[in-house]
XYZ file of C-alpha atoms in Angstrom:
401
model
C 0.121 -0.114 -0.146
C 1.539 3.324 -1.180
C 1.038 6.659 0.597
C -1.800 7.844 -1.932
C -3.793 4.609 -1.164
C -3.251 5.124 2.395
C -4.378 8.402 2.372
C -7.690 7.066 0.670
C -8.426 4.058 2.886
C -6.561 4.769 5.824
C -9.363 6.351 7.572
C -7.761 10.034 7.380
C -9.707 11.578 4.772
C -13.188 12.507 5.541
C -15.120 10.632 3.134
C -16.799 13.908 1.280
C -17.478 16.058 4.411
C -17.370 19.441 4.205
C -14.765 21.558 6.546
C -16.466 24.823 8.146
C -14.777 26.800 5.232
C -15.995 24.992 2.524
C -19.678 25.558 3.894
C -18.960 29.153 4.074
C -17.696 29.095 0.564
C -20.880 27.301 -0.677
C -22.899 30.160 0.836
C -21.158 33.226 -1.152
C -23.313 33.073 -4.037
C -26.580 33.071 -1.792
C -25.565 35.991 0.382
C -25.271 39.723 0.715
C -22.200 41.263 1.646
C -19.866 42.169 2.394
C -20.013 42.843 5.810
C -18.814 46.372 7.727
C -16.328 45.652 10.056
C -15.027 48.019 12.987
C -11.569 46.762 14.518
C -10.441 47.551 17.919
C -7.088 46.932 18.831
C -4.560 47.641 16.546
C -1.333 45.865 17.591
C 0.455 43.460 15.423
C -2.403 40.928 15.915
C -5.388 43.615 15.024
C -3.345 44.505 11.463
C -2.655 40.926 10.984
C -6.677 40.022 10.967
C -7.149 43.002 8.994
C -4.572 42.094 6.252
C -6.485 38.877 5.810
C -9.715 40.611 5.839
C -8.343 43.013 3.145
C -7.791 39.721 0.624
C -11.569 38.824 1.433
C -13.261 41.732 -0.338
C -16.361 40.179 -0.707
C -17.080 39.094 2.913
C -15.512 41.969 4.596
C -15.034 45.592 4.502
C -13.076 47.268 7.058
C -14.801 50.876 7.671
C -13.439 51.875 11.073
C -10.325 51.229 13.511
C -9.980 52.408 17.420
C -7.163 52.184 19.527
C -6.140 54.404 22.374
C -2.485 54.952 21.028
C -2.006 57.577 18.472
C 0.821 55.619 16.940
C -0.587 52.588 16.544
C -3.446 54.340 14.519
C -0.664 56.069 12.484
C 0.884 52.615 11.765
C -2.330 51.268 10.664
C -2.935 53.950 8.191
C 0.433 53.495 6.666
C 0.089 49.634 6.434
C -3.228 50.315 4.558
C -2.834 53.252 2.499
C -5.704 52.428 -0.119
C -8.273 52.277 2.820
C -9.995 55.290 4.228
C -11.051 54.456 7.829
C -13.260 55.913 10.575
C -10.744 56.795 13.830
C -11.998 56.475 17.158
C -9.964 56.298 20.428
C -12.811 54.991 22.556
C -14.398 51.777 21.769
C -17.723 52.822 23.119
C -17.951 55.484 20.352
C -17.048 52.648 17.612
C -19.708 50.081 18.787
C -22.409 53.086 18.675
C -21.578 53.395 14.841
C -24.828 52.079 13.344
C -22.917 51.450 10.040
C -20.478 48.863 11.679
C -21.986 45.212 11.245
C -19.310 43.644 13.248
C -16.133 44.212 15.224
C -13.169 42.413 15.633
C -11.478 42.499 19.069
C -7.747 42.212 19.043
C -6.762 44.158 22.373
C -4.769 43.079 25.237
C -6.527 40.171 27.358
C -7.650 42.223 30.249
C -9.665 44.382 27.720
C -11.567 41.409 25.964
C -14.732 41.513 27.943
C -15.737 45.094 28.279
C -15.966 46.057 24.205
C -17.108 42.382 23.762
C -20.248 43.177 26.102
C -20.804 46.646 24.557
C -20.752 45.481 21.169
C -22.885 42.645 21.423
C -25.309 44.816 23.534
C -25.108 47.492 20.573
C -26.247 44.811 18.020
C -23.038 43.896 16.675
C -21.279 40.532 15.985
C -18.122 39.978 17.443
C -14.800 37.902 16.604
C -12.948 37.923 20.030
C -9.234 36.970 19.628
C -8.216 34.345 22.279
C -7.939 33.540 24.887
C -11.900 34.711 25.071
C -11.845 36.539 28.330
C -9.048 37.392 31.488
C -11.277 35.625 34.347
C -14.057 33.037 34.716
C -16.596 35.478 35.708
C -16.191 37.222 32.365
C -16.582 34.085 30.759
C -19.640 33.491 32.682
C -20.899 36.639 31.779
C -20.106 36.672 27.768
C -22.440 33.448 27.784
C -25.396 34.878 29.687
C -25.026 37.922 26.874
C -24.828 35.875 23.911
C -27.944 33.547 25.101
C -29.853 36.706 25.621
C -29.055 37.779 21.714
C -29.442 34.380 19.823
C -29.232 36.497 16.476
C -25.758 37.581 17.035
C -22.502 35.739 16.482
C -19.489 35.726 18.678
C -16.758 33.610 17.419
C -13.518 33.148 19.649
C -9.931 33.140 17.764
C -9.178 29.404 18.333
C -8.070 28.631 14.796
C -7.253 24.964 14.981
C -11.141 24.392 14.972
C -10.918 25.628 11.087
C -7.952 24.395 9.538
C -8.188 21.094 7.438
C -4.877 19.627 8.891
C -6.135 19.873 12.744
C -9.687 18.847 11.497
C -8.663 15.525 9.741
C -6.816 14.896 13.255
C -9.905 15.198 15.098
C -11.348 12.948 12.888
C -8.381 10.638 13.276
C -9.082 10.786 16.855
C -12.608 10.298 17.053
C -12.636 7.395 14.641
C -10.563 5.608 16.976
C -7.596 5.654 14.264
C -4.613 5.991 16.731
C -6.095 3.697 19.018
C -6.214 3.988 22.630
C -4.529 7.911 23.334
C -3.036 7.924 26.807
C -0.270 11.000 26.100
C -0.251 14.554 24.603
C 2.903 16.066 24.571
C 3.028 20.047 23.368
C 5.253 22.648 23.583
C 5.430 26.244 21.880
C 9.425 27.289 22.839
C 11.347 30.359 21.704
C 14.568 32.286 22.623
C 13.459 35.537 23.015
C 12.277 37.832 25.736
C 8.889 38.595 24.240
C 8.989 42.512 24.686
C 8.352 45.186 22.156
C 10.183 48.538 21.794
C 8.367 51.559 23.873
C 8.761 54.731 22.680
C 7.763 56.249 25.927
C 8.563 54.709 29.539
C 4.794 55.585 30.670
C 3.391 53.309 27.727
C 5.201 49.883 29.056
C 2.514 48.152 30.568
C 0.272 49.074 27.507
C 2.626 48.073 24.730
C 4.106 44.821 26.798
C 1.122 44.108 28.442
C 1.822 40.446 27.759
C 4.607 40.820 30.775
C 2.020 41.949 33.418
C -0.716 40.075 35.356
C -3.169 42.496 35.529
C -3.194 42.776 31.654
C -2.333 39.079 30.343
C -2.608 35.419 31.318
C 1.058 35.002 30.105
C 2.256 32.084 28.160
C -0.406 29.958 29.003
C -3.318 32.257 27.238
C -1.052 33.643 24.490
C 0.490 30.448 23.398
C -0.712 27.072 25.030
C -4.327 27.976 24.953
C -4.441 26.855 21.432
C -3.531 23.497 21.900
C -5.164 22.851 25.126
C -8.435 23.954 23.040
C -7.285 21.736 20.326
C -7.539 18.968 22.772
C -11.158 20.177 24.266
C -12.373 20.222 20.730
C -11.039 17.104 19.644
C -11.876 14.676 22.444
C -15.103 16.739 23.361
C -13.685 17.061 27.072
C -12.235 19.157 29.731
C -9.544 18.750 32.326
C -10.327 17.470 35.531
C -6.932 18.550 37.264
C -4.552 21.469 36.456
C -0.930 21.308 37.867
C 1.112 24.161 36.982
C 5.040 24.869 37.712
C 7.011 27.743 36.494
C 9.017 30.975 37.225
C 10.626 33.920 36.069
C 13.891 32.025 35.279
C 16.056 34.132 32.920
C 14.550 37.455 32.210
C 14.576 39.332 35.455
C 13.584 42.573 33.853
C 10.533 43.708 35.620
C 8.295 41.132 34.400
C 5.292 39.797 36.512
C 4.040 36.797 33.969
C 6.322 33.795 33.845
C 9.229 33.302 31.107
C 8.998 29.557 31.888
C 5.926 27.214 32.322
C 4.958 23.853 32.381
C 1.233 22.533 32.705
C 0.425 18.924 33.687
C -3.395 18.454 32.664
C -5.573 15.046 33.928
C -8.278 14.164 31.977
C -9.833 11.186 34.013
C -12.879 10.060 31.458
C -10.359 9.760 28.631
C -7.490 8.226 30.999
C -5.058 10.763 29.467
C -2.404 12.973 30.375
C -1.389 16.522 28.768
C 1.624 18.118 28.903
C 1.926 21.539 27.661
C 4.927 23.695 28.289
C 6.605 26.806 26.954
C 9.947 28.879 27.427
C 11.344 31.992 26.305
C 15.020 30.933 26.327
C 15.591 28.196 24.232
C 14.094 27.747 20.278
C 15.306 24.142 19.941
C 11.710 22.569 19.632
C 9.910 25.509 18.811
C 6.276 24.759 18.243
C 5.479 20.570 18.592
C 2.580 18.813 19.202
C 2.129 14.851 19.529
C -0.733 13.053 20.380
C 0.181 9.352 21.003
C -2.003 6.176 21.250
C -1.523 2.602 21.006
C -1.930 2.292 17.343
C 0.375 5.311 16.132
C 1.376 9.014 16.951
C 0.528 12.060 15.163
C 2.798 14.833 15.237
C 1.763 18.428 14.314
C 3.505 21.601 13.355
C 1.647 24.762 12.694
C 0.785 23.718 8.756
C 2.076 20.322 8.745
C 1.329 16.794 10.312
C 2.562 13.547 10.046
C 1.164 9.957 11.140
C 3.653 7.275 12.606
C 2.205 4.075 13.075
C 3.407 1.859 15.844
C 5.138 -1.390 14.757
C 1.915 -3.591 14.516
C 0.421 -1.070 12.518
C 3.314 -0.518 10.218
C 3.229 -4.084 9.084
C -0.414 -4.132 8.899
C -0.203 -1.086 6.506
C 2.952 -2.097 4.916
C 3.547 1.202 3.796
C 7.541 0.896 3.828
C 9.897 -2.225 5.095
C 12.214 -2.335 7.710
C 11.893 1.125 9.389
C 10.730 -0.350 13.002
C 14.298 0.829 14.262
C 14.211 3.828 12.470
C 14.853 6.952 14.037
C 12.439 9.837 14.605
C 14.640 12.056 12.546
C 14.590 9.308 9.279
C 11.044 9.259 9.673
C 10.913 12.869 8.988
C 12.851 12.746 6.179
C 10.173 11.212 4.124
C 9.119 8.086 5.994
C 6.374 9.489 7.996
C 2.901 9.419 6.332
C 1.869 13.216 5.586
C -1.614 14.065 6.706
C -2.392 16.625 4.320
C -0.771 16.245 0.946
C -1.560 20.322 -0.041
C -0.470 23.374 1.345
C -2.762 25.184 3.476
C -3.759 29.045 4.097
C -3.524 31.025 7.424
C -5.616 29.710 9.833
C -7.094 33.172 10.586
C -8.405 32.977 6.872
C -10.259 29.778 7.671
C -11.668 31.408 10.908
C -12.812 34.369 9.067
C -14.818 32.491 6.479
C -16.725 30.710 9.347
C -17.103 33.933 10.757
C -18.924 35.332 7.791
C -20.923 32.011 7.274
C -21.758 32.046 10.955
C -23.513 36.034 10.621
C -25.191 35.078 7.194
C -26.917 31.516 8.806
C -27.370 32.791 12.426
C -25.262 29.405 12.990
C -23.086 28.769 16.048
C -19.646 29.084 15.079
C -16.940 26.182 15.582
C -15.189 28.044 18.107
C -18.107 29.806 19.969
C -18.707 31.467 23.312
C -19.205 27.966 25.196
C -16.075 26.518 23.741
C -14.206 30.129 24.397
C -15.250 29.730 28.129
C -14.162 26.365 28.648
C -10.473 26.940 27.453
C -10.449 30.601 29.181
C -11.305 28.630 32.290
C -8.578 26.267 31.730
C -6.186 28.914 31.394
C -7.426 30.861 34.326
C -6.982 27.298 36.403
C -3.519 27.324 35.070
C -2.384 30.444 35.976
C -4.220 30.287 39.641
C -1.730 26.969 39.821
C 1.282 28.672 38.703
C 1.358 31.485 40.773
C -0.244 29.704 43.996
C 1.481 26.426 43.621
C -1.752 24.492 43.884
C -3.591 21.547 42.409
C -6.723 22.997 40.889
C -9.886 20.720 40.063
C -12.816 21.213 37.828
C -16.114 22.116 39.060
C -19.450 21.492 37.826
C -20.085 25.233 37.308
C -17.467 25.120 34.620
C -19.571 22.382 32.447
C -20.816 25.231 30.229
C -21.280 22.587 27.029
């Protein structure tokens, strides 16, 4: 059996089913557009979303931007010279603009809840960057607001729920193709202090908000939440116990959030352990994500993934001969089975396609207020464990789904 035959018959391909972004594409000829959008938060992520939206003119028209810092607004105008945006420095004024249908919120984490609440109450659809909220009470508050506004869409920026690669891995997991899964190992490492240049010392905490507890959930929220959210989604679960350890181990520069963390999540129903770690002091592994089952392992990067069968499954598939003793590196050089042959687009594109579809059809997006609240709760408990050296347990009131 060669790789192409394996991809057709091995249980990886979705047998003709549609990904969320494909369903969105099918709607284009049946819907009116584009949706008028206002962007709240014009930092790197806000402008990044805008760049993707600008390549989707049939779906989105960005007509307004908002940021508390003048130089961010100036940067946005320079980055999009062909656009003429309305400019706001207060999000309250932007959401009052009746010409705006939807808002993108890409602010520091501590400022997610207030503009999302204001936008929903003003009748706007909301695309809210991850992690959904800074705290558990805020997550519960957004659930209540969305339930009271059933015609509005609130989508959370956990993009793995839309990309073809991760969607297929979810299918592999749920079909039992990997066998009994007991271990998740993931990292998101870098060798950089994560700080941005500050033109004025008074702006330190506003610009480098990821470093400070009052603004940020640190590495768990900004990086590891993606992988944690994927496990919640792929297994339709949540952790029962969360243990975290970490510290400011390298960059003693006044930061408050840790530059080195390790989280251990126990999933009792699945009989599974999840290890999620990140450091700012070594980039060797970079991004890695391994899902380990009795029949094989999936190893994921951002835009590519490989399946590595266990010995018995290898012999069953007869993909190659004599590789049972091969090293991991040799497999990556060509003997692992690619989960996708084709290249994928930026994850934000797939997520925005679903945002458009959800607005048009009034359907709940794949990354929604309930799933967003679940992951936000995981991150809050993880940080509480990190800073208090405690073992955190899931409570019944966190069962939003």
